[in-house]
């Protein structure tokens, strides 16, 4: 087997999708604890204690003056190399979150079992559907009084349209949480509270009918035996094929805070989640095992710190190997570039990593020439597909304080939209500029960057726009007619693509009914 093949087989690249507060940060901490990236699980983001984890990336962060701590984490687990890509979940929710999901091969969905399926999870699941990404589910917070697990599982099936296959099943909940029973291995793993910061010694009882189980958890043993019959009736058997197609999700229960169950989930991830998958381009499909290098940029991180103007372009490697100092072709501009100082993300390894393989993420220093969606290759002219723009969900009109700066504003906005920081729409019937985003923070970033990078002082005004859709139509005549009739609701985006701007969702459905031959797209490829 070639070295390339071996390296590819090792890798598992995933992201976490969840609603804010479901426990993503806590799980990340524990995942890293198991990855032995940290000796003792610290805090990934400074919380009550205000202290961050003392990790190697913190050193890197200090050295390089960029914020990479929560962007990409790589660590070894079960003979695999796991890459965890962070998806900003809170107020910093943005299109980056969506696009990061195009750079992974699987996702972990975290659900707060006390709450069930929540909004943000629904939206993020929609995005994973674009590529039928395999989903692993972790039902969190079992140390609290949660909802009936069967009911929550049904909710996942109904709302998210994915079959659930419980791998572990919880025993009790809240103060009475006793542990989980593993349906595939026929063993019970007992929970001990107060061990959240260490790797617990596993206390395992083999077999469901083992009297030791009754001794250990009393009447809960009989309750479990009874409940399992119900569970088996209400759920699906694990099927690797269906999982890989994104049709079925293995479900694990636990408490991230109590550090229980996260390792079971990681075992499942390393065993079942796909290694780096083939990726399609406009000319052919690229296999991860290929020797020749290729990759695409899915995210550009602007630095909010004015002392560090440079930005980092995050690239997913799709094939071949990155080596320090190598030459790559930036396909869009047809230029060869030498990459001497890519940022790599190997946790727990002090030596400077100078190689990265398919499935890994590297960060390129970007001084403005790299755009979201850019493909880099060993020379081949091809472009990776499936790195879309997503229809924004929030809109504001942007206005200048100094009207003489209109040109700079337009230039700045178009550049920022090419970079993927925000989307901009220019209505056909006015000189307005409408900024669209999926998260509020994007608006703030744009005003800040317009000021520091383009010397433009801008502010926002509310505007009644509910949603936007890119439009296309096979028949030129029909499109022309549509353009005339819907003129007041049409705009051009940063790349001059025709967009329908809907004041309300009702407007959109009416337009869709009235113009059945016109297609209204929720995403647009870069
Ligand atoms: P997020 O990144 O998805 O937003 O969630 P995060 O991990 O920050 O967790 C949100 C809150 O839920 C935190 O409490 C965290 O401690 C708590 N939490 C996470 N997992 C569990 C769990 O398994 N059981 C219980 N009982 N709580 C859990 P907080 O009060 O907001 O933060 P903190 O001040 O306690 O750190």
Coordinates of C-alpha atoms and ligand atoms in Angstrom, one line a residue:
X1 CA 0.0 0.0 0.0
X2 CA 1.3 3.4 -0.9
X3 CA 2.1 5.9 1.9
X4 CA -0.6 8.2 0.4
X5 CA -3.1 5.4 0.7
X6 CA -2.1 4.7 4.3
X7 CA -2.3 8.3 5.3
X8 CA -5.8 8.7 3.7
X9 CA -7.1 5.5 5.4
X10 CA -6.1 7.0 8.8
X11 CA -8.1 10.2 8.4
X12 CA -11.6 11.2 9.6
X13 CA -12.6 14.8 9.0
X14 CA -15.8 15.9 10.7
X15 CA -17.6 18.9 12.2
X16 CA -20.2 19.3 14.9
X17 CA -23.7 20.6 14.2
X18 CA -25.9 21.7 17.0
X19 CA -28.1 24.5 18.4
X20 CA -26.3 27.0 20.7
X21 CA -26.0 25.6 24.2
X22 CA -26.6 22.0 23.3
X23 CA -23.0 21.3 24.4
X24 CA -20.7 21.6 21.3
X25 CA -18.0 23.4 23.2
X26 CA -18.1 20.9 26.1
X27 CA -18.0 18.0 23.7
X28 CA -15.0 19.5 21.9
X29 CA -13.2 19.7 25.1
X30 CA -13.8 16.1 26.0
X31 CA -13.0 15.0 22.4
X32 CA -9.7 16.7 22.8
X33 CA -9.2 15.1 26.2
X34 CA -9.6 11.7 24.6
X35 CA -7.4 12.7 21.8
X36 CA -4.9 13.4 24.5
X37 CA -4.3 16.7 23.0
X38 CA -4.8 18.0 26.5
X39 CA -3.8 16.2 29.7
X40 CA -6.8 17.4 31.6
X41 CA -9.8 18.9 29.8
X42 CA -9.5 22.6 30.2
X43 CA -11.9 25.1 28.7
X44 CA -11.8 25.6 25.0
X45 CA -13.4 29.0 25.2
X46 CA -12.8 31.1 28.3
X47 CA -15.9 30.6 30.4
X48 CA -16.5 31.2 34.1
X49 CA -12.9 30.7 35.0
X50 CA -11.9 33.0 32.1
X51 CA -9.1 30.6 31.4
X52 CA -8.3 29.0 28.1
X53 CA -6.9 25.6 27.6
X54 CA -3.1 25.6 27.7
X55 CA -2.6 23.9 24.5
X56 CA -0.1 23.9 21.7
X57 CA -2.4 25.9 19.5
X58 CA -2.4 28.6 22.0
X59 CA 1.3 28.9 21.5
X60 CA 0.8 28.8 17.8
X61 CA -1.8 31.4 18.1
X62 CA 0.5 33.6 20.0
X63 CA 3.4 33.0 17.6
X64 CA 1.4 33.7 14.5
X65 CA -1.0 36.2 15.9
X66 CA -4.0 34.6 14.4
X67 CA -7.0 33.0 16.0
X68 CA -6.8 29.3 15.1
X69 CA -7.7 27.8 18.4
X70 CA -11.2 26.9 17.6
X71 CA -10.9 26.5 13.9
X72 CA -9.3 23.1 13.2
X73 CA -8.1 20.5 15.6
X74 CA -6.2 17.4 14.7
X75 CA -5.6 14.5 17.1
X76 CA -4.9 10.8 17.1
X77 CA -7.6 8.4 18.3
X78 CA -8.0 4.6 17.9
X79 CA -5.3 4.4 15.2
X80 CA -7.0 7.2 13.3
X81 CA -6.1 10.8 12.8
X82 CA -9.2 12.9 13.4
X83 CA -9.7 16.4 12.1
X84 CA -12.4 18.3 13.9
X85 CA -13.5 21.5 12.1
X86 CA -15.1 24.1 14.2
X87 CA -18.4 25.6 13.0
X88 CA -19.1 28.8 14.8
X89 CA -22.4 28.3 16.5
X90 CA -23.4 31.3 18.5
X91 CA -23.6 35.0 17.6
X92 CA -20.7 34.4 15.2
X93 CA -22.9 32.2 13.1
X94 CA -22.2 32.9 9.4
X95 CA -22.0 31.5 5.9
X96 CA -18.6 30.1 7.0
X97 CA -20.5 27.7 9.2
X98 CA -22.4 26.4 6.2
X99 CA -19.4 26.2 4.0
X100 CA -17.3 24.4 6.6
X101 CA -19.8 21.6 6.3
X102 CA -18.8 21.2 2.6
X103 CA -15.3 20.5 3.7
X104 CA -15.9 17.5 6.0
X105 CA -16.7 13.9 5.3
X106 CA -19.1 13.4 8.3
X107 CA -20.9 15.3 11.0
X108 CA -21.6 14.9 14.6
X109 CA -25.1 16.1 15.5
X110 CA -25.4 17.1 19.2
X111 CA -28.8 17.3 20.7
X112 CA -29.8 18.6 24.1
X113 CA -32.0 15.7 25.2
X114 CA -34.0 18.0 27.5
X115 CA -34.9 20.2 24.4
X116 CA -35.0 17.9 21.4
X117 CA -34.5 19.1 17.8
X118 CA -33.9 22.9 17.7
X119 CA -33.9 25.5 14.9
X120 CA -30.2 25.8 14.2
X121 CA -29.8 22.0 14.0
X122 CA -32.6 21.9 11.4
X123 CA -30.9 24.5 9.2
X124 CA -27.5 22.8 9.5
X125 CA -29.0 19.5 8.7
X126 CA -30.4 21.0 5.5
X127 CA -26.9 22.0 4.5
X128 CA -25.5 18.5 5.2
X129 CA -28.2 17.1 2.8
X130 CA -26.5 18.9 -0.1
X131 CA -23.8 16.2 0.0
X132 CA -25.7 13.5 2.0
X133 CA -23.1 13.7 4.6
X134 CA -23.1 10.8 7.1
X135 CA -24.4 11.9 10.5
X136 CA -23.6 10.6 14.0
X137 CA -25.9 11.7 16.8
X138 CA -25.0 12.4 20.4
X139 CA -27.9 12.9 22.8
X140 CA -26.4 15.1 25.5
X141 CA -27.1 16.2 29.1
X142 CA -28.4 12.8 30.3
X143 CA -27.3 14.0 33.8
X144 CA -30.3 16.3 33.7
X145 CA -34.0 15.7 33.7
X146 CA -34.4 15.2 30.0
X147 CA -37.3 14.3 27.8
X148 CA -38.2 10.7 27.1
X149 CA -35.4 9.4 24.9
X150 CA -37.8 7.5 22.6
X151 CA -39.8 10.6 22.1
X152 CA -36.7 12.7 21.2
X153 CA -35.5 10.0 18.9
X154 CA -38.9 10.0 17.1
X155 CA -38.6 13.8 16.9
X156 CA -35.2 13.5 15.1
X157 CA -36.8 11.0 12.7
X158 CA -39.9 13.1 12.0
X159 CA -38.3 16.6 11.7
X160 CA -34.9 15.8 10.3
X161 CA -36.0 12.9 8.2
X162 CA -33.2 10.5 9.1
X163 CA -33.6 7.0 10.6
X164 CA -32.3 6.6 14.1
X165 CA -30.3 3.6 15.2
X166 CA -29.4 3.7 18.9
X167 CA -26.0 2.2 19.5
X168 CA -26.2 2.9 23.2
X169 CA -29.3 3.3 25.3
X170 CA -29.5 5.4 28.5
X171 CA -30.3 3.9 31.9
X172 CA -32.1 6.5 34.0
X173 CA -31.6 10.2 33.8
X174 CA -30.7 13.3 35.9
X175 CA -29.4 12.3 39.3
X176 CA -30.4 8.8 38.6
X177 CA -28.4 8.5 35.4
X178 CA -26.7 5.1 35.7
X179 CA -25.0 4.7 32.4
X180 CA -25.7 3.2 29.0
X181 CA -26.3 -0.2 27.5
X182 CA -24.5 -0.8 24.2
X183 CA -26.9 -2.7 21.9
X184 CA -24.2 -3.8 19.5
X185 CA -21.7 -5.1 22.0
X186 CA -24.3 -6.3 24.5
X187 CA -22.7 -4.6 27.5
X188 CA -23.5 -2.0 30.1
X189 CA -21.1 0.9 30.8
X190 CA -21.7 2.4 34.2
X191 CA -21.6 6.1 34.8
X192 CA -19.9 7.7 37.7
X193 CA -20.6 11.4 38.4
X194 CA -18.0 13.9 39.3
X195 CA -15.4 12.6 36.9
X196 CA -15.9 15.2 34.2
X197 CA -12.4 16.3 33.9
X198 CA -10.6 13.0 33.6
X199 CA -10.8 9.9 31.5
X200 CA -12.8 7.6 33.5
X201 CA -11.9 4.0 34.1
X202 CA -14.6 2.1 32.2
X203 CA -16.8 0.0 34.4
X204 CA -18.4 -2.6 32.0
X205 CA -20.9 -5.4 32.7
X206 CA -21.1 -7.9 29.9
X207 CA -24.5 -9.3 28.9
X208 CA -28.0 -8.0 29.6
X209 CA -29.0 -10.9 31.8
X210 CA -25.9 -10.8 33.9
X211 CA -27.0 -10.7 37.6
X212 CA -24.1 -8.3 38.2
X213 CA -26.2 -5.7 36.4
X214 CA -29.0 -6.1 38.9
X215 CA -26.5 -5.8 41.7
X216 CA -25.0 -2.6 40.2
X217 CA -28.1 -0.7 39.3
X218 CA -31.0 -2.4 41.1
X219 CA -34.4 -2.2 39.6
X220 CA -33.0 -0.2 36.7
X221 CA -31.8 -3.4 35.3
X222 CA -35.3 -4.8 34.8
X223 CA -36.6 -1.5 33.6
X224 CA -33.8 -1.5 31.0
X225 CA -34.7 -5.1 29.8
X226 CA -38.3 -4.1 29.4
X227 CA -37.6 -0.8 27.7
X228 CA -35.2 -2.3 25.2
X229 CA -38.0 -4.3 23.7
X230 CA -39.8 -1.1 23.0
X231 CA -36.7 0.6 21.8
X232 CA -35.9 -2.1 19.3
X233 CA -39.5 -1.9 18.0
X234 CA -39.3 1.9 17.7
X235 CA -35.9 2.2 16.0
X236 CA -33.7 0.8 13.2
X237 CA -30.9 -1.7 13.1
X238 CA -27.5 -0.1 12.4
X239 CA -26.7 -0.4 8.7
X240 CA -23.3 0.9 7.5
X241 CA -24.5 1.5 4.0
X242 CA -27.5 3.6 5.0
X243 CA -25.3 5.5 7.4
X244 CA -22.8 6.3 4.6
X245 CA -25.6 7.5 2.4
X246 CA -26.8 9.9 5.1
X247 CA -30.1 8.0 5.5
X248 CA -29.5 6.6 9.0
X249 CA -27.7 7.9 12.1
X250 CA -26.2 5.9 14.9
X251 CA -27.3 7.4 18.2
X252 CA -25.2 7.7 21.4
X253 CA -26.4 8.9 24.7
X254 CA -24.3 10.5 27.5
X255 CA -23.3 13.7 29.2
X256 CA -20.5 15.8 27.9
X257 CA -20.2 17.6 31.2
X258 CA -19.8 14.4 33.0
X259 CA -17.5 13.2 30.3
X260 CA -19.5 10.1 29.7
X261 CA -20.3 8.7 26.3
X262 CA -18.1 11.0 24.2
X263 CA -15.6 8.1 23.9
X264 CA -18.3 5.7 22.7
X265 CA -19.2 8.2 20.0
X266 CA -15.6 8.6 19.0
X267 CA -15.3 4.8 18.8
X268 CA -18.2 4.9 16.4
X269 CA -16.8 7.8 14.4
X270 CA -13.4 6.1 13.9
X271 CA -15.0 2.8 13.0
X272 CA -17.8 3.9 10.7
X273 CA -17.3 7.4 9.4
X274 CA -15.8 7.6 6.0
X275 CA -12.1 8.3 5.2
X276 CA -11.6 11.3 2.9
X277 CA -14.1 10.9 0.1
X278 CA -13.7 11.5 -3.6
X279 CA -14.6 15.0 -4.7
X280 CA -16.1 16.2 -8.0
X281 CA -14.7 18.9 -10.2
X282 CA -15.9 20.4 -13.4
X283 CA -13.8 17.9 -15.4
X284 CA -13.6 14.7 -13.3
X285 CA -13.8 13.1 -9.9
X286 CA -10.7 13.3 -7.7
X287 CA -9.8 10.5 -5.4
X288 CA -8.1 11.2 -2.1
X289 CA -5.5 8.5 -2.8
X290 CA -4.2 10.2 -5.9
X291 CA -0.5 11.3 -5.6
X292 CA -1.0 14.7 -7.2
X293 CA -2.0 17.5 -4.9
X294 CA -5.4 19.3 -5.0
X295 CA -7.6 21.2 -2.6
X296 CA -10.2 24.0 -2.4
X297 CA -10.7 27.0 -0.1
X298 CA -13.9 26.9 1.9
X299 CA -13.4 29.7 4.4
X300 CA -11.5 32.9 4.7
X301 CA -11.0 34.2 8.2
X302 CA -10.6 37.9 8.6
X303 CA -8.6 39.0 11.5
X304 CA -10.5 41.5 13.6
X305 CA -7.2 42.6 15.2
X306 CA -6.1 45.7 13.3
X307 CA -2.4 44.8 14.1
X308 CA -2.7 41.7 11.9
X309 CA -4.2 42.6 8.6
X310 CA -3.6 39.3 6.9
X311 CA -6.3 36.8 6.5
X312 CA -6.2 33.0 6.6
X313 CA -7.7 31.0 3.7
X314 CA -8.7 27.5 4.9
X315 CA -8.1 24.8 2.4
X316 CA -9.3 21.3 2.4
X317 CA -6.8 19.0 0.8
X318 CA -8.6 16.6 -1.5
X319 CA -5.7 14.6 -2.9
X320 CA -2.0 14.3 -2.6
X321 CA 0.3 15.8 0.0
X322 CA 1.2 19.3 1.1
X323 CA 4.8 19.9 1.7
X324 CA 6.3 23.1 3.0
X325 CA 7.6 25.3 0.1
X326 CA 5.7 23.4 -2.6
X327 CA 4.3 25.0 -5.7
X328 CA 0.6 25.0 -6.4
X329 CA -1.5 26.3 -9.3
X330 CA -4.2 28.7 -8.3
X331 CA -6.6 27.6 -11.0
X332 CA -8.9 30.7 -11.2
X333 CA -6.1 33.1 -11.9
X334 CA -3.9 30.5 -13.7
X335 CA -0.9 31.3 -11.6
X336 CA 1.7 29.1 -9.9
X337 CA 2.2 30.1 -6.3
X338 CA 4.8 28.9 -3.8
X339 CA 3.4 28.1 -0.4
X340 CA 6.1 28.3 2.2
X341 CA 4.2 29.1 5.3
X342 CA 0.9 27.3 5.4
X343 CA -0.5 26.9 8.9
X344 CA -1.1 23.3 9.9
X345 CA -3.1 22.1 12.8
X346 CA -1.5 19.2 14.5
X347 CA -2.5 19.2 18.2
X348 CA -0.2 17.7 20.8
X349 CA 2.8 17.7 18.6
X350 CA 5.3 20.3 19.2
X351 CA 7.4 19.8 16.2
X352 CA 6.4 22.0 13.3
X353 CA 4.3 19.9 11.0
X354 CA 5.4 20.4 7.5
X355 CA 3.2 17.8 5.7
X356 CA -0.5 17.4 5.3
X357 CA -2.5 14.9 3.4
X358 CA -6.0 14.5 1.8
X359 CA -8.6 15.1 4.5
X360 CA -6.4 17.7 6.3
X361 CA -7.0 21.4 6.5
X362 CA -4.2 23.9 6.0
X363 CA -4.3 27.6 6.4
X364 CA -2.8 29.8 3.7
X365 CA -1.9 33.4 4.3
X366 CA -4.0 35.5 2.1
X367 CA -3.3 39.0 1.0
X368 CA -6.3 39.4 -1.1
X369 CA -5.7 37.1 -4.0
X370 CA -7.6 34.1 -2.7
X371 CA -11.4 33.7 -2.9
X372 CA -13.8 31.2 -1.4
X373 CA -14.1 28.3 -3.8
X374 CA -10.6 28.6 -5.3
X375 CA -9.1 25.4 -6.4
X376 CA -5.4 24.7 -6.0
X377 CA -3.7 21.8 -8.0
X378 CA -0.4 20.4 -9.0
X379 CA -1.0 22.0 -12.4
X380 CA -4.2 20.5 -13.6
X381 CA -6.9 22.9 -14.8
X382 CA -10.0 21.8 -12.9
X383 CA -12.4 23.3 -10.4
X384 CA -14.0 21.6 -7.4
X385 CA -17.7 21.9 -7.3
X386 CA -20.1 22.0 -4.4
X387 CA -18.8 25.1 -2.5
X388 CA -21.9 27.2 -2.7
X389 CA -23.2 30.6 -1.7
X390 CA -26.2 30.2 0.5
X391 CA -29.3 32.4 0.2
X392 CA -28.9 34.9 3.1
X393 CA -31.5 35.1 5.8
X394 CA -30.9 38.7 7.0
X395 CA -30.8 41.8 5.0
X396 CA -29.8 45.5 5.6
X397 CA -29.4 48.5 3.4
X398 CA -25.9 49.9 3.7
X399 CA -25.5 53.6 3.6
X400 CA -22.5 55.9 3.4
X401 CA -21.8 58.7 5.9
X402 CA -19.8 60.4 3.2
X403 CA -21.7 60.2 -0.1
X404 CA -18.5 60.8 -2.1
X405 CA -17.2 57.4 -1.3
X406 CA -19.7 55.5 -3.3
X407 CA -17.1 54.0 -5.6
X408 CA -15.0 52.7 -2.7
X409 CA -18.0 51.3 -1.0
X410 CA -19.0 49.3 -4.1
X411 CA -15.5 48.1 -4.6
X412 CA -15.1 47.1 -1.0
X413 CA -18.4 45.3 -0.9
X414 CA -17.8 43.4 -4.1
X415 CA -14.4 42.3 -2.9
X416 CA -15.8 41.2 0.5
X417 CA -18.5 39.3 -1.2
X418 CA -16.0 37.5 -3.5
X419 CA -14.1 36.6 -0.4
X420 CA -17.3 35.2 1.1
X421 CA -17.5 37.5 4.1
X422 CA -21.0 38.7 3.1
X423 CA -23.3 38.9 0.1
X424 CA -24.2 42.1 -1.7
X425 CA -27.2 42.8 -3.9
X426 CA -27.9 45.9 -6.1
X427 CA -31.6 46.2 -6.9
X428 CA -32.2 46.9 -10.6
X429 CA -34.6 49.8 -9.8
X430 CA -32.4 51.8 -7.5
X431 CA -28.8 52.7 -6.4
X432 CA -29.2 51.0 -3.1
X433 CA -26.8 48.4 -1.8
X434 CA -28.3 45.6 0.1
X435 CA -26.1 43.4 2.3
X436 CA -27.3 39.9 3.0
X437 CA -25.9 37.5 5.7
X438 CA -26.9 34.4 7.6
X439 CA -25.6 35.7 10.9
X440 CA -25.6 39.1 12.6
X441 CA -21.8 39.1 13.1
X442 CA -21.2 39.2 9.4
X443 CA -22.8 42.7 9.3
X444 CA -20.4 43.9 12.0
X445 CA -17.4 42.4 10.3
X446 CA -18.2 44.1 7.1
X447 CA -18.6 47.6 8.5
X448 CA -15.4 47.1 10.4
X449 CA -13.5 45.9 7.4
X450 CA -14.9 48.6 5.1
X451 CA -13.5 51.2 7.6
X452 CA -10.1 49.6 8.2
X453 CA -9.4 48.3 4.7
X454 CA -11.2 50.6 2.4
X455 CA -11.5 53.7 4.5
X456 CA -15.2 53.8 4.0
X457 CA -17.5 54.9 6.8
X458 CA -20.8 53.0 6.4
X459 CA -23.9 52.3 8.5
X460 CA -26.9 50.1 8.1
X461 CA -30.6 50.8 7.8
X462 CA -33.4 48.2 8.1
X463 CA -35.0 47.0 5.0
X464 CA -38.0 44.7 4.5
X465 CA -36.5 41.8 2.7
X466 CA -37.3 38.3 3.8
X467 CA -35.2 36.2 1.5
X468 CA -33.3 36.1 -1.7
X469 CA -33.2 33.4 -4.5
X470 CA -30.9 33.2 -7.5
X471 CA -33.0 32.8 -10.6
X472 CA -32.4 31.0 -13.9
X473 CA -34.4 29.9 -16.8
X474 CA -33.6 27.7 -19.7
X475 CA -35.7 29.8 -22.1
X476 CA -34.2 33.2 -22.7
X477 CA -37.6 34.7 -23.8
X478 CA -39.4 33.6 -20.6
X479 CA -36.5 35.0 -18.5
X480 CA -36.8 38.3 -20.3
X481 CA -40.5 38.5 -19.7
X482 CA -39.9 37.6 -16.1
X483 CA -37.3 40.3 -15.8
X484 CA -39.8 42.9 -17.0
X485 CA -42.6 41.8 -14.8
X486 CA -40.6 41.3 -11.6
X487 CA -38.3 44.2 -12.2
X488 CA -38.9 45.8 -8.9
X489 CA -37.9 42.7 -7.0
X490 CA -34.8 41.9 -9.0
X491 CA -31.2 42.6 -8.1
X492 CA -27.7 41.7 -9.2
X493 CA -25.4 40.0 -6.6
X494 CA -21.6 40.7 -6.2
X495 CA -20.9 38.5 -9.3
X496 CA -23.7 40.1 -11.4
X497 CA -26.0 37.1 -11.0
X498 CA -29.7 37.8 -11.3
X499 CA -31.4 37.5 -7.9
X500 CA -35.0 37.7 -6.8
X501 CA -35.4 39.7 -3.6
X502 CA -38.6 38.8 -1.8
X503 CA -40.2 41.3 0.7
X504 CA -42.0 38.3 2.3
X505 CA -42.0 34.6 2.0
X506 CA -45.5 34.9 0.5
X507 CA -44.1 37.0 -2.3
X508 CA -41.7 34.3 -3.1
X509 CA -44.2 31.5 -3.3
X510 CA -46.5 33.7 -5.4
X511 CA -43.6 34.4 -7.8
X512 CA -42.8 30.7 -7.9
X513 CA -46.4 29.9 -8.8
X514 CA -46.7 32.6 -11.4
X515 CA -43.5 31.8 -13.2
X516 CA -43.3 28.0 -13.2
X517 CA -40.6 27.9 -15.8
X518 CA -38.2 30.1 -13.8
X519 CA -36.0 28.3 -11.2
X520 CA -35.5 29.9 -7.8
X521 CA -32.2 28.6 -6.3
X522 CA -31.4 28.6 -2.6
X523 CA -27.7 28.1 -3.3
X524 CA -25.3 29.2 -5.9
X525 CA -22.0 27.7 -6.8
X526 CA -18.9 29.8 -6.6
Ligands
LIG1 P1 -22.5 25.1 23.0 O1 -21.0 25.2 22.7 O2 -23.2 24.1 22.2 O3 -23.1 26.4 23.0 O4 -22.7 24.6 24.5 P2 -21.7 24.5 25.7 O5 -20.7 23.4 25.6 O6 -21.1 25.9 25.9 O7 -22.7 24.2 26.8 C1 -23.8 25.0 27.1 C2 -24.1 24.8 28.6 O8 -24.6 23.5 28.8 C3 -22.9 25.0 29.5 O9 -23.4 25.5 30.7 C4 -22.4 23.6 29.7 O10 -21.7 23.5 30.9 C5 -23.7 22.9 29.8 N1 -23.6 21.5 29.4 C6 -22.9 20.9 28.4 N2 -23.0 19.6 28.4 C7 -23.7 19.3 29.5 C8 -24.1 18.0 30.1 O11 -23.8 16.9 29.6 N3 -24.8 18.1 31.2 C9 -25.2 19.3 31.8 N4 -25.8 19.3 32.9 N5 -24.8 20.5 31.3 C10 -24.1 20.5 30.2 P3 -23.3 27.1 31.1 O12 -23.9 27.2 32.4 O13 -23.9 27.9 30.0 O14 -21.8 27.3 31.1 P4 -20.8 27.2 32.3 O15 -20.7 28.5 32.8 O16 -21.4 26.1 33.2 O17 -19.5 26.7 31.6

